[in-house]
Coordinates of C-alpha atoms in Angstrom, one line a residue:
Chain A
M1 CA -7.5 -66.3 8.3
S2 CA -9.7 -69.1 7.4
E3 CA -10.1 -68.0 3.8
V4 CA -6.5 -68.6 2.7
P5 CA -5.7 -72.2 2.0
P6 CA -2.4 -73.0 3.6
T7 CA -0.4 -74.1 0.6
R8 CA 3.2 -73.4 -0.3
M9 CA 2.2 -71.3 -3.2
N10 CA 0.2 -69.1 -1.0
Q11 CA 3.1 -68.9 1.3
Q12 CA 5.3 -67.6 -1.5
I13 CA 2.5 -65.2 -2.6
F14 CA 2.2 -63.8 0.9
K15 CA 5.9 -63.5 1.4
G16 CA 6.0 -61.4 -1.8
K17 CA 3.1 -59.2 -0.4
K18 CA 4.9 -58.7 2.8
K19 CA 8.1 -57.6 1.1
A20 CA 6.1 -55.2 -1.1
A21 CA 4.3 -53.8 2.0
E22 CA 7.6 -53.3 3.9
S23 CA 9.4 -51.6 1.1
G24 CA 6.3 -49.4 0.5
H25 CA 6.3 -48.6 4.2
R26 CA 9.9 -47.6 4.1
L27 CA 9.4 -45.3 1.1
L28 CA 6.4 -43.6 2.6
K29 CA 8.3 -43.1 5.8
K30 CA 11.0 -41.3 3.9
K31 CA 8.4 -39.2 2.2
A32 CA 6.8 -38.3 5.5
D33 CA 10.1 -37.3 6.9
A34 CA 11.0 -35.1 4.0
L35 CA 7.6 -33.4 4.2
K36 CA 8.0 -32.9 7.9
V37 CA 11.4 -31.1 7.3
K38 CA 9.8 -28.9 4.6
F39 CA 6.9 -28.2 6.9
R40 CA 9.1 -27.0 9.7
D41 CA 11.0 -24.8 7.3
Y42 CA 7.8 -23.3 6.0
A43 CA 6.5 -22.7 9.5
K44 CA 9.7 -20.8 10.4
A45 CA 9.6 -18.8 7.3
I46 CA 6.0 -17.8 7.8
A47 CA 6.7 -16.7 11.4
E48 CA 9.6 -14.6 10.3
T49 CA 7.8 -13.0 7.4
K50 CA 4.7 -12.2 9.5
S51 CA 6.7 -10.5 12.3
S52 CA 8.7 -8.4 9.9
M53 CA 5.5 -7.6 8.0
A54 CA 4.0 -6.0 11.0
G55 CA 6.7 -3.4 11.2
D56 CA 6.7 -2.9 7.4
A57 CA 3.0 -2.4 7.2
A58 CA 3.0 0.1 10.0
S59 CA 5.9 2.1 8.4
A60 CA 4.2 2.0 5.0
F61 CA 1.0 3.4 6.2
F62 CA 2.8 6.0 8.3
S63 CA 4.7 7.1 5.3
M64 CA 1.3 7.5 3.6
T65 CA 0.3 9.8 6.4
Q66 CA 3.5 11.8 6.0
A67 CA 3.0 12.1 2.2
E68 CA -0.6 13.3 2.7
Y69 CA 0.7 15.9 5.1
A70 CA 3.2 17.1 2.6
A71 CA 1.2 16.8 -0.6
G72 CA -2.4 17.0 0.3
N73 CA -5.0 14.5 -0.6
F74 CA -3.6 12.7 -3.6
K75 CA -5.6 9.5 -3.1
Q76 CA -8.4 10.8 -5.3
K77 CA -6.0 11.8 -8.1
V78 CA -4.6 8.3 -8.2
A79 CA -8.0 6.7 -8.0
E80 CA -9.5 8.8 -10.7
G81 CA -6.7 8.2 -13.1
S82 CA -6.4 5.2 -15.3
L83 CA -5.7 2.0 -13.3
T84 CA -3.7 -0.5 -15.2
A85 CA -1.9 -3.0 -13.1
R86 CA 1.8 -2.7 -13.2
V87 CA 2.5 -5.8 -11.2
R88 CA 0.6 -9.0 -11.6
V89 CA 0.8 -12.3 -9.8
G90 CA 1.4 -15.6 -11.6
A91 CA 0.5 -18.9 -10.1
G92 CA 3.1 -21.7 -10.5
V93 CA 3.5 -25.2 -9.1
D94 CA 6.4 -26.4 -7.1
N95 CA 7.1 -30.1 -6.6
V96 CA 8.3 -31.2 -3.1
A97 CA 8.8 -34.9 -2.5
G98 CA 6.0 -35.6 -4.9
V99 CA 3.6 -33.1 -3.5
K100 CA 2.5 -30.3 -5.8
L101 CA 2.5 -27.0 -3.9
P102 CA 1.1 -23.7 -5.3
V103 CA 3.6 -20.9 -5.6
F104 CA 3.0 -17.2 -6.5
T105 CA 5.4 -15.2 -8.5
K106 CA 5.5 -11.6 -9.3
Y107 CA 5.3 -10.4 -12.9
E108 CA 5.9 -6.9 -14.0
T109 CA 3.5 -6.2 -16.8
G110 CA 5.7 -3.4 -18.1
A111 CA 2.8 -1.0 -18.1
A112 CA 3.9 2.6 -17.9
T113 CA 4.3 4.0 -14.4
D114 CA 1.4 6.4 -14.3
N115 CA 1.4 9.3 -11.8
T116 CA 5.2 9.8 -11.8
S117 CA 4.6 13.5 -11.5
L118 CA 2.1 13.2 -8.7
G119 CA 3.8 15.3 -6.1
L120 CA 5.1 17.9 -8.5
A121 CA 4.1 20.9 -6.5
G122 CA 5.0 19.5 -3.1
G123 CA 5.8 16.3 -1.3
G124 CA 7.1 14.5 -4.4
K125 CA 9.9 12.8 -2.4
K126 CA 7.4 11.6 0.2
I127 CA 5.1 10.1 -2.4
G128 CA 8.1 8.3 -3.9
A129 CA 8.9 7.0 -0.5
V130 CA 5.3 5.7 -0.2
R131 CA 5.6 4.0 -3.5
E132 CA 8.8 2.2 -2.5
K133 CA 7.5 1.2 0.9
F134 CA 4.3 -0.2 -0.5
S135 CA 6.2 -2.1 -3.2
V136 CA 8.3 -3.8 -0.5
L137 CA 5.1 -4.5 1.4
L138 CA 3.6 -6.0 -1.7
D139 CA 6.6 -8.3 -2.1
M140 CA 6.3 -9.5 1.4
L141 CA 2.5 -10.0 1.0
L142 CA 3.1 -12.2 -2.1
R143 CA 5.7 -14.2 -0.3
L144 CA 3.5 -14.7 2.7
A145 CA 0.5 -15.7 0.5
S146 CA 2.7 -18.2 -1.3
L147 CA 4.1 -19.6 1.9
Q148 CA 0.8 -19.9 3.5
T149 CA -0.9 -21.8 0.7
S150 CA 2.0 -24.1 0.4
F151 CA 1.9 -24.6 4.2
V152 CA -1.8 -25.6 4.1
T153 CA -1.3 -28.0 1.1
L154 CA 1.7 -29.5 2.8
D155 CA -0.2 -30.0 5.9
E156 CA -2.9 -32.0 4.0
A157 CA -0.3 -34.1 2.2
M158 CA 1.5 -34.8 5.4
K159 CA -1.7 -36.0 7.1
V160 CA -2.5 -38.3 4.2
T161 CA 1.0 -39.7 4.1
N162 CA 1.1 -40.3 7.8
R163 CA -2.2 -42.0 7.7
R164 CA -0.9 -44.4 5.0
V165 CA 2.3 -45.1 6.9
N166 CA 0.3 -45.8 10.0
A167 CA -2.1 -48.0 8.1
L168 CA 0.6 -50.0 6.6
E169 CA 2.4 -50.3 9.9
N170 CA -0.5 -51.2 12.1
V171 CA -2.9 -53.0 9.8
T172 CA -1.6 -54.3 6.6
I173 CA 1.7 -55.7 7.6
P174 CA 0.4 -57.4 10.8
K175 CA -2.4 -58.9 8.8
I176 CA 0.0 -60.3 6.3
E177 CA 2.3 -61.6 9.0
D178 CA -0.7 -63.2 10.7
V179 CA -1.5 -65.0 7.5
L180 CA 2.1 -66.0 7.0
S181 CA 2.4 -67.4 10.5
Y182 CA -0.9 -69.2 10.1
I183 CA 0.3 -70.8 6.8
S184 CA 3.6 -71.8 8.3
R185 CA 1.9 -73.2 11.4
E186 CA -0.5 -75.2 9.2
L187 CA 2.3 -76.4 7.0
D188 CA 4.3 -77.4 10.0
E189 CA 1.3 -79.2 11.4
L190 CA 0.7 -81.0 8.1
E191 CA 4.3 -82.0 8.1
R192 CA 4.0 -83.2 11.6
E193 CA 0.9 -85.1 10.7
D194 CA 2.7 -86.7 7.8
F195 CA 5.6 -87.5 9.9
T196 CA 3.5 -89.0 12.6
R197 CA 1.6 -91.0 10.0
L198 CA 4.9 -92.2 8.5
K199 CA 6.1 -93.1 11.9
L200 CA 2.9 -95.0 12.6
V201 CA 3.1 -96.8 9.3
Q202 CA 6.7 -97.6 9.9
G203 CA 5.9 -98.8 13.4
K204 CA 3.1 -101.0 12.0
K205 CA 5.4 -102.3 9.3
E206 CA 8.0 -103.2 11.9
A207 CA 5.5 -104.9 14.0
E208 CA 4.4 -107.0 11.0
V209 CA 8.0 -107.9 10.2
A210 CA 8.6 -108.8 13.8
K211 CA 5.5 -110.9 13.8
Q212 CA 6.6 -112.7 10.6
T213 CA 10.0 -113.5 12.0
K214 CA 8.5 -114.7 15.1
E215 CA 6.2 -117.1 13.1
K216 CA 9.2 -118.3 11.2
E217 CA 11.0 -119.0 14.4
N218 CA 8.1 -121.0 15.6
Q219 CA 7.8 -122.9 12.4
K220 CA 11.5 -123.6 12.6
K221 CA 11.1 -125.2 15.9
H222 CA 8.3 -127.4 14.8
N223 CA 10.1 -128.7 11.8
D224 CA 13.1 -130.5 13.6
S225 CA 12.0 -134.0 12.3
D226 CA 11.9 -133.1 8.9
I227 CA 15.6 -133.2 8.0
T228 CA 15.1 -131.7 4.8
A229 CA 13.4 -128.9 6.5
A230 CA 16.6 -128.0 8.0
F231 CA 18.1 -127.6 4.6
D232 CA 16.8 -125.0 2.6
A233 CA 17.3 -124.4 -1.0
D234 CA 18.7 -121.1 -0.2
D235 CA 21.1 -122.2 2.4
D236 CA 24.0 -122.9 0.2
A237 CA 25.2 -120.4 -2.1
D238 CA 24.9 -121.2 -5.7
V239 CA 27.9 -122.8 -7.2
V240 CA 29.0 -120.8 -9.9
F241 CA 31.8 -121.8 -12.1
Chain B
M1 CA -9.7 75.8 -4.2
V2 CA -11.4 72.5 -3.5
T3 CA -9.3 69.7 -2.3
P4 CA -9.6 66.9 -4.7
P5 CA -11.3 63.8 -3.3
P6 CA -9.0 61.2 -2.0
K7 CA -7.9 58.8 -4.7
N8 CA -9.7 55.6 -4.3
T9 CA -6.8 53.1 -4.0
P10 CA -8.5 50.2 -2.4
G11 CA -5.3 49.2 -0.7
G12 CA -4.8 52.6 0.7
M13 CA -5.2 53.5 4.4
A14 CA -7.6 56.4 4.1
T15 CA -10.6 54.8 2.5
F16 CA -10.1 51.2 3.5
N17 CA -12.5 51.0 6.5
I18 CA -15.4 52.5 4.6
L19 CA -15.8 49.5 2.4
H20 CA -13.8 46.8 4.0
G21 CA -13.7 47.5 7.7
F22 CA -16.4 45.0 8.6
P23 CA -14.9 42.0 6.8
E24 CA -11.5 42.8 8.2
A25 CA -12.9 42.9 11.7
L26 CA -14.5 39.5 11.1
V27 CA -11.3 38.0 10.0
R28 CA -9.4 39.3 12.9
G29 CA -12.1 37.9 15.2
M30 CA -11.7 34.6 13.5
R31 CA -8.0 34.7 14.2
N32 CA -8.9 33.8 17.8
S33 CA -10.4 30.5 16.7
F34 CA -7.0 29.0 15.9
L35 CA -5.9 26.3 18.3
Q36 CA -3.5 27.4 20.9
D37 CA -0.2 25.9 22.0
S38 CA -1.9 24.4 25.1
D39 CA -4.6 22.8 22.9
Y40 CA -1.9 21.2 20.7
H41 CA 0.0 20.1 23.8
H42 CA -3.1 18.4 25.3
M43 CA -3.9 16.7 22.0
T44 CA -0.5 15.2 21.6
Q45 CA -0.8 13.7 25.1
C46 CA -4.0 11.9 24.2
E47 CA -4.0 8.2 23.8
T48 CA -7.1 7.7 21.8
L49 CA -9.2 9.7 19.4
E50 CA -12.0 9.9 22.0
D51 CA -9.7 12.0 24.2
V52 CA -8.9 14.2 21.3
K53 CA -12.5 14.8 20.7
L54 CA -12.9 15.6 24.4
N55 CA -10.1 18.1 24.1
M56 CA -11.5 19.7 21.0
S57 CA -14.9 20.2 22.6
E58 CA -13.6 23.3 24.4
S59 CA -12.1 24.8 21.2
D60 CA -13.8 26.3 18.3
Y61 CA -14.4 23.0 16.7
A62 CA -17.0 21.9 19.2
E63 CA -20.1 22.2 17.1
A64 CA -18.4 20.9 14.0
L65 CA -17.6 17.6 15.7
A66 CA -20.8 17.3 17.7
D67 CA -22.4 15.2 15.0
D68 CA -19.7 12.6 14.5
T69 CA -20.3 9.8 16.9
S70 CA -16.8 8.4 16.4
L71 CA -13.9 10.4 15.3
S72 CA -11.7 9.4 12.4
P73 CA -8.9 11.5 10.8
S74 CA -10.8 11.8 7.5
G75 CA -14.0 12.7 9.3
L76 CA -12.2 15.3 11.3
Q77 CA -10.7 16.7 8.1
K78 CA -14.1 16.9 6.4
A79 CA -15.7 18.6 9.3
A80 CA -12.9 21.1 9.7
I81 CA -12.9 21.9 5.9
D82 CA -16.7 22.4 6.0
K83 CA -16.3 24.8 8.9
L84 CA -13.7 26.8 7.0
V85 CA -16.0 26.9 3.9
T86 CA -18.9 28.1 6.0
E87 CA -16.8 30.9 7.5
F88 CA -15.4 31.8 4.1
K89 CA -18.7 32.0 2.4
Y90 CA -20.0 34.2 5.2
L91 CA -17.0 36.5 4.7
R92 CA -17.6 36.5 0.9
T93 CA -21.1 37.7 1.3
Q94 CA -20.1 40.6 3.4
T95 CA -17.5 42.0 1.0
V96 CA -17.7 44.4 -1.9
E97 CA -15.5 45.0 -4.9
P98 CA -12.6 44.7 -5.2
L99 CA -12.3 42.6 -2.1
S100 CA -14.8 40.2 -3.4
T101 CA -12.7 39.6 -6.5
F102 CA -9.8 39.1 -4.3
L103 CA -11.6 36.4 -2.4
D104 CA -12.7 34.8 -5.6
F105 CA -9.1 34.6 -6.7
I106 CA -8.4 32.6 -3.6
T107 CA -11.0 30.1 -4.6
Y108 CA -9.7 29.7 -8.1
E109 CA -6.9 27.6 -6.8
Y110 CA -9.4 25.0 -5.5
M111 CA -11.5 25.4 -8.6
I112 CA -8.6 24.4 -10.8
E113 CA -8.1 21.3 -8.8
N114 CA -11.8 20.4 -9.0
V115 CA -11.9 20.9 -12.8
M116 CA -8.9 18.7 -13.3
L117 CA -10.4 16.0 -11.1
L118 CA -13.7 16.1 -13.0
L119 CA -12.1 16.1 -16.4
K120 CA -9.7 13.3 -15.6
G121 CA -12.3 11.3 -13.9
T122 CA -14.7 11.6 -16.8
L123 CA -11.9 10.4 -19.1
S124 CA -11.6 7.3 -17.1
G125 CA -15.3 6.8 -17.0
R126 CA -16.2 7.4 -13.4
D127 CA -19.6 8.3 -12.1
I128 CA -20.2 12.1 -11.9
N129 CA -21.7 12.0 -8.5
E130 CA -18.7 10.3 -6.9
L131 CA -16.5 12.9 -8.5
I132 CA -18.6 15.8 -7.3
A133 CA -18.5 14.3 -3.8
Q134 CA -14.7 14.4 -3.9
C135 CA -14.3 18.0 -5.0
H136 CA -12.9 20.5 -2.7
P137 CA -15.8 22.5 -1.3
L138 CA -14.0 25.8 -1.5
G139 CA -13.8 25.5 -5.3
M140 CA -17.2 24.4 -6.3
F141 CA -18.8 26.1 -9.2
K142 CA -22.3 25.9 -10.6
E143 CA -23.8 22.4 -10.2
S144 CA -25.2 22.6 -13.7
T145 CA -21.8 23.2 -15.2
M146 CA -20.3 20.4 -13.3
R147 CA -23.0 17.9 -14.3
S148 CA -22.7 18.8 -18.0
I149 CA -19.0 17.9 -18.1
P150 CA -19.4 14.2 -18.6
T151 CA -22.2 14.5 -21.0
F152 CA -19.8 15.5 -23.7
E153 CA -18.5 12.8 -26.0
N154 CA -15.2 11.3 -25.6
S155 CA -13.9 12.6 -29.0
A156 CA -11.9 15.5 -30.4
K157 CA -14.9 17.5 -31.3
G158 CA -16.5 16.7 -28.0
Y159 CA -13.7 18.2 -26.1
S160 CA -13.5 21.4 -28.0
D161 CA -17.3 21.7 -27.5
L162 CA -16.8 21.0 -23.9
Y163 CA -14.3 23.8 -23.7
Q164 CA -16.3 26.3 -25.7
T165 CA -19.5 25.9 -23.8
V166 CA -18.6 24.9 -20.3
L167 CA -15.2 25.8 -19.3
V168 CA -15.3 29.3 -20.8
D169 CA -18.0 30.2 -18.3
T170 CA -16.0 29.2 -15.4
P171 CA -13.6 31.7 -14.0
V172 CA -10.7 29.3 -14.6
G173 CA -11.6 29.0 -18.3
Q174 CA -9.1 31.7 -19.3
Y175 CA -6.3 29.7 -17.7
F176 CA -7.4 26.7 -19.7
A177 CA -7.3 28.8 -22.9
M178 CA -3.8 30.0 -22.2
F179 CA -2.7 26.5 -21.4
L180 CA -4.2 25.0 -24.5
E181 CA -2.5 27.7 -26.6
E182 CA 0.8 27.0 -25.1
S183 CA 0.6 23.3 -25.5
A184 CA -0.9 23.5 -28.9
D185 CA 2.4 24.9 -30.1
R186 CA 4.3 22.1 -28.5
V187 CA 2.1 19.1 -29.0
G188 CA 0.7 20.4 -32.2
G189 CA -2.5 18.6 -31.6
E190 CA -6.0 19.1 -30.6
V191 CA -7.6 19.6 -27.2
R192 CA -8.3 16.0 -26.8
N193 CA -4.7 14.9 -27.4
V194 CA -3.5 17.4 -24.9
L195 CA -5.8 16.2 -22.2
E196 CA -5.0 12.6 -22.7
E197 CA -1.3 12.7 -23.2
V198 CA -0.2 15.3 -20.6
E199 CA -0.4 14.1 -17.1
I200 CA -3.0 15.7 -14.8
E201 CA -0.4 17.1 -12.5
I202 CA 1.4 18.9 -15.3
I203 CA -1.8 20.4 -16.5
K204 CA -2.6 21.5 -13.0
S205 CA 0.8 23.0 -12.5
S206 CA 0.5 25.0 -15.7
L207 CA -2.9 26.2 -14.6
I208 CA -1.7 27.2 -11.2
K209 CA 1.2 29.1 -12.8
F210 CA -1.3 31.1 -14.9
W211 CA -3.4 31.7 -11.8
I212 CA -0.4 33.0 -9.8
E213 CA 0.6 35.4 -12.5
D214 CA -3.0 36.6 -12.9
F215 CA -3.4 37.1 -9.2
Y216 CA -0.1 38.9 -9.0
G217 CA -1.2 41.3 -11.7
F218 CA -4.5 41.9 -10.0
V219 CA -2.8 42.6 -6.7
Q220 CA -0.3 45.0 -8.2
K221 CA -3.2 47.0 -9.8
L222 CA -4.7 47.4 -6.3
G223 CA -1.7 49.1 -5.1
G224 CA -0.9 50.1 -1.5
D225 CA -0.1 47.7 1.3
T226 CA -2.0 45.0 -0.5
A227 CA 0.4 45.1 -3.4
D228 CA 3.4 44.9 -1.2
I229 CA 2.4 42.2 1.2
M230 CA 0.4 40.1 -1.2
G231 CA 2.9 40.5 -3.9
E232 CA 5.6 39.2 -1.6
I233 CA 3.5 36.2 -0.6
L234 CA 2.7 35.4 -4.2
S235 CA 6.3 35.7 -5.2
V236 CA 7.4 33.4 -2.5
R237 CA 4.6 31.0 -3.5
A238 CA 5.8 31.1 -7.1
D239 CA 9.4 30.4 -6.1
T240 CA 8.3 27.5 -3.9
N241 CA 6.4 26.0 -6.8
A242 CA 9.4 26.4 -9.1
I243 CA 11.8 24.8 -6.6
N244 CA 9.4 22.0 -5.8
I245 CA 8.7 21.3 -9.5
T246 CA 12.4 21.1 -10.2
L247 CA 13.2 19.0 -7.2
N248 CA 10.4 16.6 -7.7
S249 CA 11.0 16.2 -11.4
F250 CA 14.3 14.4 -10.9
G251 CA 13.7 10.8 -11.8
T252 CA 10.6 11.4 -13.8
P253 CA 10.3 11.9 -17.6
L254 CA 10.2 15.6 -17.0
N255 CA 13.8 15.7 -16.2
E256 CA 15.0 14.5 -19.7
P257 CA 17.0 17.2 -21.4
A258 CA 14.6 17.4 -24.2
M259 CA 11.6 17.8 -21.9
R260 CA 13.3 20.3 -19.6
A261 CA 13.4 23.2 -22.0
S262 CA 10.0 22.6 -23.5
D263 CA 7.9 21.3 -20.7
R264 CA 9.4 22.1 -17.4
K265 CA 10.3 25.6 -18.3
G266 CA 6.7 26.2 -19.1
L267 CA 5.8 25.4 -15.5
Y268 CA 7.8 28.1 -13.9
P269 CA 5.7 31.2 -13.1
A270 CA 6.7 34.5 -14.4
V271 CA 6.7 36.1 -11.0
G272 CA 8.8 35.7 -8.0
H273 CA 12.4 36.4 -6.9
L274 CA 13.7 33.6 -8.9
Y275 CA 12.3 35.0 -12.1
P276 CA 13.9 35.6 -14.6
A277 CA 17.5 34.8 -13.9
G278 CA 16.9 32.0 -11.4
T279 CA 14.3 30.2 -13.5
A280 CA 16.5 30.3 -16.5
M281 CA 19.2 28.6 -14.5
L282 CA 16.7 26.1 -13.1
V283 CA 15.8 24.9 -16.5
D284 CA 19.2 23.4 -16.9
V285 CA 19.4 21.8 -13.5
S286 CA 19.4 18.0 -13.7
D287 CA 20.1 16.8 -10.2
E288 CA 20.2 17.9 -6.6
D289 CA 23.8 19.2 -6.6
E290 CA 23.2 21.6 -9.4
L291 CA 19.9 22.7 -7.8
G292 CA 21.8 23.4 -4.6
R293 CA 24.4 25.5 -6.4
V294 CA 21.7 27.6 -8.1
L295 CA 19.9 28.2 -4.8
E296 CA 23.1 29.3 -3.1
L297 CA 22.8 32.5 -5.1
F298 CA 19.5 33.3 -3.4
P299 CA 20.1 33.6 0.3
Q300 CA 16.5 33.2 1.4
Y301 CA 16.4 29.8 -0.2
S302 CA 19.8 28.6 0.6
N303 CA 18.7 28.2 4.2
I304 CA 15.8 26.0 3.2
W305 CA 18.0 24.1 0.8
N306 CA 20.5 23.4 3.5
I307 CA 17.8 21.9 5.7
H308 CA 16.9 19.6 2.9
S309 CA 20.4 18.5 2.1
A310 CA 21.4 18.2 5.7
G311 CA 19.2 15.3 6.5
G312 CA 16.1 13.6 5.3
G313 CA 15.2 12.1 8.6
E314 CA 14.3 14.9 10.8
K315 CA 13.0 17.6 8.6
S316 CA 12.2 17.5 4.9
I317 CA 12.1 20.4 2.5
D318 CA 8.3 20.4 2.6
D319 CA 8.4 21.0 6.3
A320 CA 10.9 23.8 5.9
F321 CA 8.7 25.4 3.3
Y322 CA 5.6 25.1 5.5
E323 CA 7.4 26.7 8.4
R324 CA 8.6 29.6 6.3
D325 CA 5.1 30.0 4.8
V326 CA 3.4 30.1 8.2
Q327 CA 5.9 32.7 9.4
M328 CA 5.1 35.0 6.5
L329 CA 1.4 34.5 6.8
E330 CA 1.4 35.3 10.5
L331 CA 3.3 38.5 9.7
A332 CA 0.4 39.4 7.3
F333 CA -1.8 39.7 10.4
E334 CA 0.6 42.2 12.0
S335 CA -0.4 45.1 9.7
Q336 CA -3.8 46.5 8.9
M337 CA -5.7 47.9 6.0
H338 CA -4.8 45.4 3.4
Y339 CA -6.4 42.3 1.8
A340 CA -3.6 39.8 2.5
V341 CA -5.1 38.9 5.9
F342 CA -7.9 37.1 4.1
Y343 CA -5.5 35.0 2.1
A344 CA -3.4 34.4 5.2
Y345 CA -6.5 33.3 7.2
V346 CA -7.5 30.7 4.6
K347 CA -4.0 29.3 4.3
L348 CA -3.3 29.2 8.0
K349 CA -6.6 27.4 8.6
E350 CA -5.5 24.9 6.0
Q351 CA -2.3 24.4 7.9
E352 CA -4.2 23.9 11.1
I353 CA -6.4 21.3 9.5
R354 CA -3.3 19.5 8.2
N355 CA -1.9 19.6 11.7
L356 CA -5.1 18.1 13.2
V357 CA -5.1 15.3 10.7
W358 CA -1.5 14.6 11.3
I359 CA -2.0 14.4 15.1
T360 CA -5.0 12.2 14.9
E361 CA -3.3 9.8 12.4
C362 CA -0.3 9.6 14.6
I363 CA -2.4 8.7 17.6
L364 CA -4.4 6.2 15.5
Q365 CA -1.2 4.5 14.2
A366 CA 0.6 4.6 17.5
Q367 CA 3.5 6.6 16.2
K368 CA 3.9 8.9 19.2
D369 CA 7.5 9.9 18.5
E370 CA 6.6 11.5 15.2
I371 CA 3.6 13.3 16.6
N372 CA 5.3 16.6 17.1
K373 CA 6.3 17.1 13.6
F374 CA 3.7 19.7 12.7
V375 CA 3.9 23.4 12.4
P376 CA 1.7 25.1 14.9
V377 CA -0.1 28.3 13.9
F378 CA 0.4 31.5 15.9
S379 CA 2.5 29.7 18.4
H380 CA 4.4 31.5 21.0
H381 CA 7.2 29.0 20.7
A382 CA 7.7 29.4 17.0
P383 CA 11.5 29.7 16.4
W384 CA 11.3 33.0 14.7
R385 CA 9.4 34.5 17.6
M386 CA 11.9 33.2 20.1
T387 CA 14.9 34.8 18.4
K388 CA 13.1 38.1 18.2
R389 CA 12.5 38.2 21.9
R390 CA 16.2 37.7 22.6

């Protein structure tokens, strides 16, 4: 507080700073609220997806068991065949209230579906069912992965934003306000000083004037014999024609 | 006048026991090793796999499972298959011709699968040792042959070399020859193209088709009860394959009108009740309704088809086929002096292993409501036995 000279210019400067800080604070608060809303949405979506995935995963693996019962061990046949990915994951970026969140999307590479005739001699339907169930599971898995990474990033961003909001609220703005109030106090005091000084000077001046008139009065009394002293050049108004 | 010596029909009653009495007695003894209804019942009540292991310690599987410290469905499957292989090998060493050829025929089915696995795996560049570890133990052939498969180059000449030297020696080589001939007409290409373009399952189905036809011919030559019973079993097997291939080809490229006549037709075996009229009709079938109509003409399959079309939830067509197969194979044990008991034994053991894996998986995945969906072997509660009693 002692480093800022209490001038009017500084007062203007600091008023400007306070305004900037307050508007920044408002904006950041809005951002924090938006992030909070998105955060809650994501949390809900994740909880839903996870609970439904438990059931899906169980049924997918069970359909695998059923297919193996019907068609024998086809795992090796799939593994020994050529493995080209038919589905790939693309990473994209989503912008939420200024925060960049990673998002995963599914791409079909269009590679030929190998092993379509896998269960030809038995259990083909069951193998088809396994294929479908695991595709559904894959979709859910992608969504869950996307949601969870976004959730973590969002969490970080929210923490940072909240920290900034709190910092502005509890540190910067009070500091500026302190400075401003100091400046205005000092300015007031300077004014008061000036005022007091003026008053004193005025008082002194009046005292002097009173003294002078008193002296004049005294002189007037002493100069009764002197007739001409009674007549002053200034007593009569000038005759102006 | 001297009575001529009895004709040596191996399938015939008179001379059977001389040569094959001991193996048959062995197989009938092994029939007792199947799990009973009570065993299945106890196992389905188990909560964990440890309980299952406890239950199995009283059955025939006790020694097989003694090594595994913790039981898993795949470990159980491996142990059970190894046990079956040991028993089968023992049987095989006790047999003479022609029963030994018969038993070899049984192994050809697994050999075909192993050969396909090795070839396809080599094409994709997998390590030979991993592939060998995954082969079905009943269908192993000479180690040297297997190891030499990946040493051939990945080129056209390499493949024909591979075929000439290696596959020809294996018993299944002849099926390969027939397959390559057939596909050479269609694809018009060389060995390599065929192996790469045609999917592994289709090659395997063609090879199985040739195997069934070959087996059927062999069995008919044997004559007697073997020809009757085994012939029936093989016909039914051929029909099952034909129906399954047709049913499962819907929705795959095999169902295109162009492919149907050329490719799918070639997968239907030339034996069985559906041949020739039924298979000719099956060639044109393009969806399930048409398939249903074709099967209406064959009463033994219309029942099974109705189960399939009635509902997918409870029972599927595979379950219906399994049930019917188990019934036929059990009947094979009811008569004597023929070879079909050996085939029946192997197949029924397979079904039992399937059941065991199903039960343990259900327990592991906590799907207790589905656990009873298996087909028990030699069960007193089998539906066909119950109706007979009434």
